[in-house]
Short mmCIF file of C-alpha atoms and ligand atoms in Angstrom, two decimals:
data_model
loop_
_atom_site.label_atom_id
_atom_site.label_comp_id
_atom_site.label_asym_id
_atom_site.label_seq_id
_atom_site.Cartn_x
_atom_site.Cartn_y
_atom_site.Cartn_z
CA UNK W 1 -13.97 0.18 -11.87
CA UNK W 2 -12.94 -3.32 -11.25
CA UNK W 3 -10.05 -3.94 -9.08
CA UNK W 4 -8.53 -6.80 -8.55
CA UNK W 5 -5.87 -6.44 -5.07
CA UNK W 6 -3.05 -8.95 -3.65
CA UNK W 7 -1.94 -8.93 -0.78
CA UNK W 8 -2.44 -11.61 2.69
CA UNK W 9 -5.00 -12.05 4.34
CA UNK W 10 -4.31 -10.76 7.94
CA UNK W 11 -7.81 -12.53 9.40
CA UNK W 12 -7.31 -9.66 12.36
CA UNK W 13 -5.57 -7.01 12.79
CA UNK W 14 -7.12 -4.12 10.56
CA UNK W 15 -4.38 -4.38 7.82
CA UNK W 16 -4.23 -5.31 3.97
CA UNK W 17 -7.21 -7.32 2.15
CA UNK W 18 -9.44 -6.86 5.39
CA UNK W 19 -9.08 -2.71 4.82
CA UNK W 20 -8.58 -2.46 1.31
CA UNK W 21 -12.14 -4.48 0.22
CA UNK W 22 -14.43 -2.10 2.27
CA UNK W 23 -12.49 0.83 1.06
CA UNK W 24 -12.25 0.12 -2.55
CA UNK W 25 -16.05 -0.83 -2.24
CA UNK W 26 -17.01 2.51 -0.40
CA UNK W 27 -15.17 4.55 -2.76
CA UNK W 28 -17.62 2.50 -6.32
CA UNK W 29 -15.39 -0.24 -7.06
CA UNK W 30 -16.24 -3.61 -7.90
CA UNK W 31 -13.65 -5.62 -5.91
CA UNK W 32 -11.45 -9.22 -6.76
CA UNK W 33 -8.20 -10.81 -4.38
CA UNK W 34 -5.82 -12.32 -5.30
CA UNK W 35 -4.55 -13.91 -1.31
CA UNK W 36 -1.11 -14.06 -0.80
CA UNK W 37 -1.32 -15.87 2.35
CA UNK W 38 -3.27 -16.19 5.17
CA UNK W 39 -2.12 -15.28 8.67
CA UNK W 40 -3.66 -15.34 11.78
CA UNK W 41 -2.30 -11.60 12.61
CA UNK W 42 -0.28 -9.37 11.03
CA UNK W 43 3.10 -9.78 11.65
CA UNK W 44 3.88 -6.41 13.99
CA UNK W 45 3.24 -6.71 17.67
CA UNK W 46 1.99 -10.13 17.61
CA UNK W 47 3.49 -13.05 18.65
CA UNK W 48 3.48 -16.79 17.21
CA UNK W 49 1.03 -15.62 14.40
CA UNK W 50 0.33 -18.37 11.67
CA UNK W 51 1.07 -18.56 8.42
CA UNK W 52 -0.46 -20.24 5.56
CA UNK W 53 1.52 -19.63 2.07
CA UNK W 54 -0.70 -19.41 -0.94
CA UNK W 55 1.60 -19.48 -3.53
CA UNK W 56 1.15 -23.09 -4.92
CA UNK W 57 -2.65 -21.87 -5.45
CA UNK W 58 -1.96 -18.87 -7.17
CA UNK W 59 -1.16 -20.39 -10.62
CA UNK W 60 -4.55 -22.14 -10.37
CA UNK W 61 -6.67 -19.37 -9.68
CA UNK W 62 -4.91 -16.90 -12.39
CA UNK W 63 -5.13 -19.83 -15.19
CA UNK W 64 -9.15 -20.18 -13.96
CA UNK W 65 -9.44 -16.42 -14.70
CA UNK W 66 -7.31 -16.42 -18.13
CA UNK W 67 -9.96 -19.32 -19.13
CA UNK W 68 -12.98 -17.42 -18.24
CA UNK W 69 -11.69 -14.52 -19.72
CA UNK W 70 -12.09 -12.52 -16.67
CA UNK W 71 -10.29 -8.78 -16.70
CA UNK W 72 -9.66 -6.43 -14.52
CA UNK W 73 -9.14 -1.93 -15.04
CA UNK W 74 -6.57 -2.07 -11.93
CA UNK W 75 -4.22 -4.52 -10.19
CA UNK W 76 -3.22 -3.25 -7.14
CA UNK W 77 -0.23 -5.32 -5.10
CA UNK W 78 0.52 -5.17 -1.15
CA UNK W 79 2.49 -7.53 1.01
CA UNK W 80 3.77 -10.45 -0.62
CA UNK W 81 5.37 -13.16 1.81
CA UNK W 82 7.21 -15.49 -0.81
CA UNK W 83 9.51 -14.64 -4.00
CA UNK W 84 7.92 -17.05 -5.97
CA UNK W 85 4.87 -15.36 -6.08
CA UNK W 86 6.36 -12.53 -8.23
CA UNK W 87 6.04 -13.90 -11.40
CA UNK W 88 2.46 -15.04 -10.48
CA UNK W 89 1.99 -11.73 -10.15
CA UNK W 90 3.46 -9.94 -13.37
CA UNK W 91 1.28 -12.86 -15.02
CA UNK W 92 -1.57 -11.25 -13.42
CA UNK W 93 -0.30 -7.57 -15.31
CA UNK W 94 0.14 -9.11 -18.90
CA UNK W 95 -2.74 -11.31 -19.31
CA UNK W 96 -5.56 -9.96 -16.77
CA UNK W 97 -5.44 -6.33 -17.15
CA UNK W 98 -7.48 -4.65 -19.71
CA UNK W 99 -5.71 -2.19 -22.31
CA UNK W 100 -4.49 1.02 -20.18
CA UNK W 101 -5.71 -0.58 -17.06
CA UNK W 102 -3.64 0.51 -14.00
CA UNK W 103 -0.72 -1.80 -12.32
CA UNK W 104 -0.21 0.03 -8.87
CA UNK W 105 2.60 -1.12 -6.14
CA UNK W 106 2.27 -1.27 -2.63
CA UNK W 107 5.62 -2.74 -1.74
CA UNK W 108 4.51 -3.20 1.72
CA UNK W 109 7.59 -5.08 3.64
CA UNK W 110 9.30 -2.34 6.04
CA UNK W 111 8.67 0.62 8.54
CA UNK W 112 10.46 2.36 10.85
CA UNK W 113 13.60 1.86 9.35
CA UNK W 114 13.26 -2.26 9.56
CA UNK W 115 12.01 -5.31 7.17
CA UNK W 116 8.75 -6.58 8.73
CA UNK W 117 9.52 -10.09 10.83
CA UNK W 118 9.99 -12.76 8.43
CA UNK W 119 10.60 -10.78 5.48
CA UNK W 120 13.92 -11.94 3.02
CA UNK W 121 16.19 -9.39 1.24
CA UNK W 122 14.99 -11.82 -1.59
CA UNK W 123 11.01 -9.84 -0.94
CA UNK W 124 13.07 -6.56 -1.57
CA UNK W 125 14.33 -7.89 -5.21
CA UNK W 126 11.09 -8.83 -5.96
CA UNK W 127 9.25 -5.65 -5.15
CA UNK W 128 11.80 -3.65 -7.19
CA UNK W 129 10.90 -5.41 -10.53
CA UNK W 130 7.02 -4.36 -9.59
CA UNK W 131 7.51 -1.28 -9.12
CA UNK W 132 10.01 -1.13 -12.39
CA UNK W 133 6.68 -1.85 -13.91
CA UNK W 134 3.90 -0.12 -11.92
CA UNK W 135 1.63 2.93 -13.31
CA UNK W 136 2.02 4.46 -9.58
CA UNK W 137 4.34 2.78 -6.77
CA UNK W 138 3.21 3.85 -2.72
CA UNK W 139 6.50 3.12 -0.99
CA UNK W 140 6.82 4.44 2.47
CA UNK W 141 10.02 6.02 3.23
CA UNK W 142 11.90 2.83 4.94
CA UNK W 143 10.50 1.24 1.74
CA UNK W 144 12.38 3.69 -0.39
CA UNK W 145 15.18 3.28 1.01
CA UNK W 146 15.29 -0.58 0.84
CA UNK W 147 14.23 -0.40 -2.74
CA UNK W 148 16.97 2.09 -3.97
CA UNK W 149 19.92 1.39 -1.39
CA UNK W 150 19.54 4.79 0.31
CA UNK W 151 20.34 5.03 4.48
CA UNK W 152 17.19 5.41 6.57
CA UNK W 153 16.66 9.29 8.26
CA UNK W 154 13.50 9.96 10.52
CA UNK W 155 13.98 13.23 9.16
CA UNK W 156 14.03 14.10 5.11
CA UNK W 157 14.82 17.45 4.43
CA UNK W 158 14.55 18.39 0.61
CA UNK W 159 17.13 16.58 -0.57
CA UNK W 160 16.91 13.77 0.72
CA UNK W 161 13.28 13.16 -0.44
CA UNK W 162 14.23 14.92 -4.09
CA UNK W 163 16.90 11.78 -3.95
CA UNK W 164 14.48 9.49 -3.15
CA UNK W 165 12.13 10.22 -5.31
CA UNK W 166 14.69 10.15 -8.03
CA UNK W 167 15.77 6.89 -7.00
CA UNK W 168 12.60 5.26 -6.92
CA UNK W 169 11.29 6.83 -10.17
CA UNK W 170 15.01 5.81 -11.89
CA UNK W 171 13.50 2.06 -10.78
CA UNK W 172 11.11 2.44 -14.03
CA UNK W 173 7.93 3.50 -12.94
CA UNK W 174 5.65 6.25 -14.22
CA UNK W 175 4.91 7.77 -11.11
CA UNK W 176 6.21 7.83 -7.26
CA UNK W 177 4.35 8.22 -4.53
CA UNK W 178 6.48 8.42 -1.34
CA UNK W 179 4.63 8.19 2.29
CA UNK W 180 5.51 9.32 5.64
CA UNK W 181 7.50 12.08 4.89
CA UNK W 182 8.65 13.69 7.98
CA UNK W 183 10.22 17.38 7.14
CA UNK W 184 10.37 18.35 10.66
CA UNK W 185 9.13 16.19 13.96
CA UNK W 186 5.54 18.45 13.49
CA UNK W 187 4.53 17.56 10.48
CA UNK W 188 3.83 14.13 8.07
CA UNK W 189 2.75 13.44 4.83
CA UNK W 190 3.32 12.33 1.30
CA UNK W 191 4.92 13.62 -1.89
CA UNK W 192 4.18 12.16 -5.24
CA UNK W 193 6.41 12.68 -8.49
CA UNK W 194 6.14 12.13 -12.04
CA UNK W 195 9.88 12.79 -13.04
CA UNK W 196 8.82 15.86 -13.60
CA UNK W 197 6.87 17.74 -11.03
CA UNK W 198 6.51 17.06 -7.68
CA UNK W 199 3.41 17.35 -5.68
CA UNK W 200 3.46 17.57 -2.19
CA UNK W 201 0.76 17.47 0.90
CA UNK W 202 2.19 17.44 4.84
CA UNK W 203 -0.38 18.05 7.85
CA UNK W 204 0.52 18.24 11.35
CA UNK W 205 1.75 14.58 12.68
CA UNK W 206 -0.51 12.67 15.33
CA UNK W 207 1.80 11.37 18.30
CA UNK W 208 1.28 7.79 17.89
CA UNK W 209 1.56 5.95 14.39
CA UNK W 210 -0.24 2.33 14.24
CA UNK W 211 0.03 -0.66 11.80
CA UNK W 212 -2.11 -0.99 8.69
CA UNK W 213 -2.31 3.28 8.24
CA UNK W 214 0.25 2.25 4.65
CA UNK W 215 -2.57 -0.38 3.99
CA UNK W 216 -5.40 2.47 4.20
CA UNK W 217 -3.17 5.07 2.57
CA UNK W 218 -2.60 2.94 -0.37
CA UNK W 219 -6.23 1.99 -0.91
CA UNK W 220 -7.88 5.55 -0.91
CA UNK W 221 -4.89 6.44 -3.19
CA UNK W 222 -6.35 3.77 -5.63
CA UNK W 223 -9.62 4.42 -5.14
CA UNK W 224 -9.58 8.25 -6.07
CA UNK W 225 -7.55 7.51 -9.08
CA UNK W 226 -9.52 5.23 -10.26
CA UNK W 227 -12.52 7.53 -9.54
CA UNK W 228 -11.00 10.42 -12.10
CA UNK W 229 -10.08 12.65 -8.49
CA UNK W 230 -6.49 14.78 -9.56
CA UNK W 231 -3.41 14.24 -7.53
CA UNK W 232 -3.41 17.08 -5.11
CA UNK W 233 -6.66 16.28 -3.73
CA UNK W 234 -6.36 12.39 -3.73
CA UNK W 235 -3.18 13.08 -1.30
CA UNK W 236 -4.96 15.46 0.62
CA UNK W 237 -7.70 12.92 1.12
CA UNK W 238 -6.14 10.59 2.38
CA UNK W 239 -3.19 12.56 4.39
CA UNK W 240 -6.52 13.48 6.16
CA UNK W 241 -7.90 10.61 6.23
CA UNK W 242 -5.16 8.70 7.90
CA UNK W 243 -4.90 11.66 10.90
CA UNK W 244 -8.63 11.35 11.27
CA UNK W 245 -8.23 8.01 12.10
CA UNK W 246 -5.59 7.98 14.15
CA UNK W 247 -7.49 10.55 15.96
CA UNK W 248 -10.45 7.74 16.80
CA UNK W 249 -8.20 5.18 17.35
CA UNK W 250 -5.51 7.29 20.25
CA UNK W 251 -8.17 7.52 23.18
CA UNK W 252 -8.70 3.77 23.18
CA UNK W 253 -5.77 1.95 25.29
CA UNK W 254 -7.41 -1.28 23.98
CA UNK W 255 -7.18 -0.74 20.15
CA UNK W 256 -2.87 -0.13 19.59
CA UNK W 257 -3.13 -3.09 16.34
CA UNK W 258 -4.80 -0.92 14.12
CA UNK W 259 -6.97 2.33 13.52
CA UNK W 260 -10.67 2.96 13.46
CA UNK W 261 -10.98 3.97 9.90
CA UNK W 262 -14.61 2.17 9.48
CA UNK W 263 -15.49 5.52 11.80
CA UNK W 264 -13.82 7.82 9.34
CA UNK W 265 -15.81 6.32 6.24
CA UNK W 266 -19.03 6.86 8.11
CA UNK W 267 -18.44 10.19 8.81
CA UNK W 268 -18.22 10.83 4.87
CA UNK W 269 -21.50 8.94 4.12
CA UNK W 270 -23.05 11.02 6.66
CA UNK W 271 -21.25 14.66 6.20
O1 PXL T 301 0.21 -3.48 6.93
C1 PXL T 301 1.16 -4.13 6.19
C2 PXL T 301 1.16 -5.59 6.48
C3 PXL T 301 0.47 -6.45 5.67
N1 PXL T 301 0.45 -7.77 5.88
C4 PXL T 301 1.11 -8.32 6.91
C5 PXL T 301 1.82 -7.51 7.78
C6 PXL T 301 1.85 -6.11 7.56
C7 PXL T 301 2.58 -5.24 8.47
O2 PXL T 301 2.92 -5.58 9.56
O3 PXL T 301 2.48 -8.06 8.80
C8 PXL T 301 1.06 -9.79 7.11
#
């Protein structure tokens, strides 16, 4: 399938564009961006990163593409540094996507209970009318709580993620799938929902938790959608997935910016 993903470019740092080409690519699809902005970093655990805005270039690019008639079978949206750029971006959903083609929402801005550095309540506005009009939004649970006004727990027992879910689905999209679910301090995973059923997969947590995991998450999720793979599995997949890597990434004392996931993709070429 052809996907066409924006988000920044972090130019190090293991997060966004850098992760989600390679995976989208590994998993069959043809691969577009859309750049957000380009930063030196990412924004977590770096200091005096730089920041180049793209938004007066997005317009440009999109009206190239309308022109040449260029479409796309998913748009998949991550971090988005600048309001503005919304609009761009529902552009991108009416005029580049092909008839039943999938509009999936990162709404990458917050973690651990906090807006990443930088970020305006303005960001949070914006990703709300995305998601009002995504196929499938991937909000982590600080994300879901931003989005629908809910108070942050590291804990969600059922009701609180039943809520959650609600919330977010109440927002207008088709389906819901909510990250880093924590039902007890043992165990992590995801739950998806459909306003109907919900579909859940937890595995036992990893100690440490590193940037750019959401960024992986969110790809594989695309990927095996896009490939035809049912729910279940795709969350198992890349529950999995994300504790493999971890698992690569917690013996090195150098590598705390991101995980080795390149090492988890080779080990499915080769198993
Ligand atoms: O991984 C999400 C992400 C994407 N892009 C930028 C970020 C982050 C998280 O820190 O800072 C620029």
């Amino acid at each position: 399938m052809k996907v066409l993903t924006i988000q920044d470019i972090s130019c190090y740092g293991q997060c966004s564009t850098t992760v989600a080409l390679p995976i989208l690519s590994h998993y069959g699809h043809e691969t577009a961006i859309l750049p957000s902005a380009i930063l030196s970093t990412h924004t977590c655990g770096f200091k005096d990163f730089t920041v180049l805005d793209l938004t007066d270039e997005m317009p440009k690019i999109i009206d190239h593409w309308i022109h040449e008639r260029i479409k796309f079978d998913c748009i998949y949206t991550g971090y988005i540094g600048d309001k503005r750029q919304f609009g761009y971006i529902l552009k991108c959903k009416e005029e580049l996507l092909v008839p039943g083609g999938l509009f999936i929402v990162d709404p990458a801005m917050a973690d651990n209970g906090k807006m990443y550095p930088g970020l305006s309540t303005e960001i949070i506005f914006g990703m709300r009318k995305l998601c009002s009009k995504a196929d499938y939004i991937i909000p982590n649970i600080t994300e879901g709580c931003f989005l629908t006004g809910n108070d942050y727990k590291e804990t969600h027992d059922t009701e609180y993620v039943n809520k959650l879910l609600k919330d977010l689905f109440d927002l207008g999209c088709k389906n819901v799938i909510l990250t880093g679910v924590q039902e007890d301090s043992d165990t992590i995973g995801a739950v998806a929902y459909d306003g109907i059923t919900r579909t859940y997969n937890l595995e036992v947590k990893e100690e440490k938790s590193y940037h750019g995991t959401g960024d992986i998450f969110s790809s594989i999720i695309v990927s095996d959608i896009l490939n035809g793979k049912n729910l279940k599995d795709t969350l198992r997949h890349a529950c999995k997935f994300i504790i493999e890597a971890i698992r690569k990434t917690v013996d090195d004392d150098t590598h705390s910016y991101g995980v080795k996931y390149e090492e988890v993709l080779r080990d499915e070429i080769n198993n």
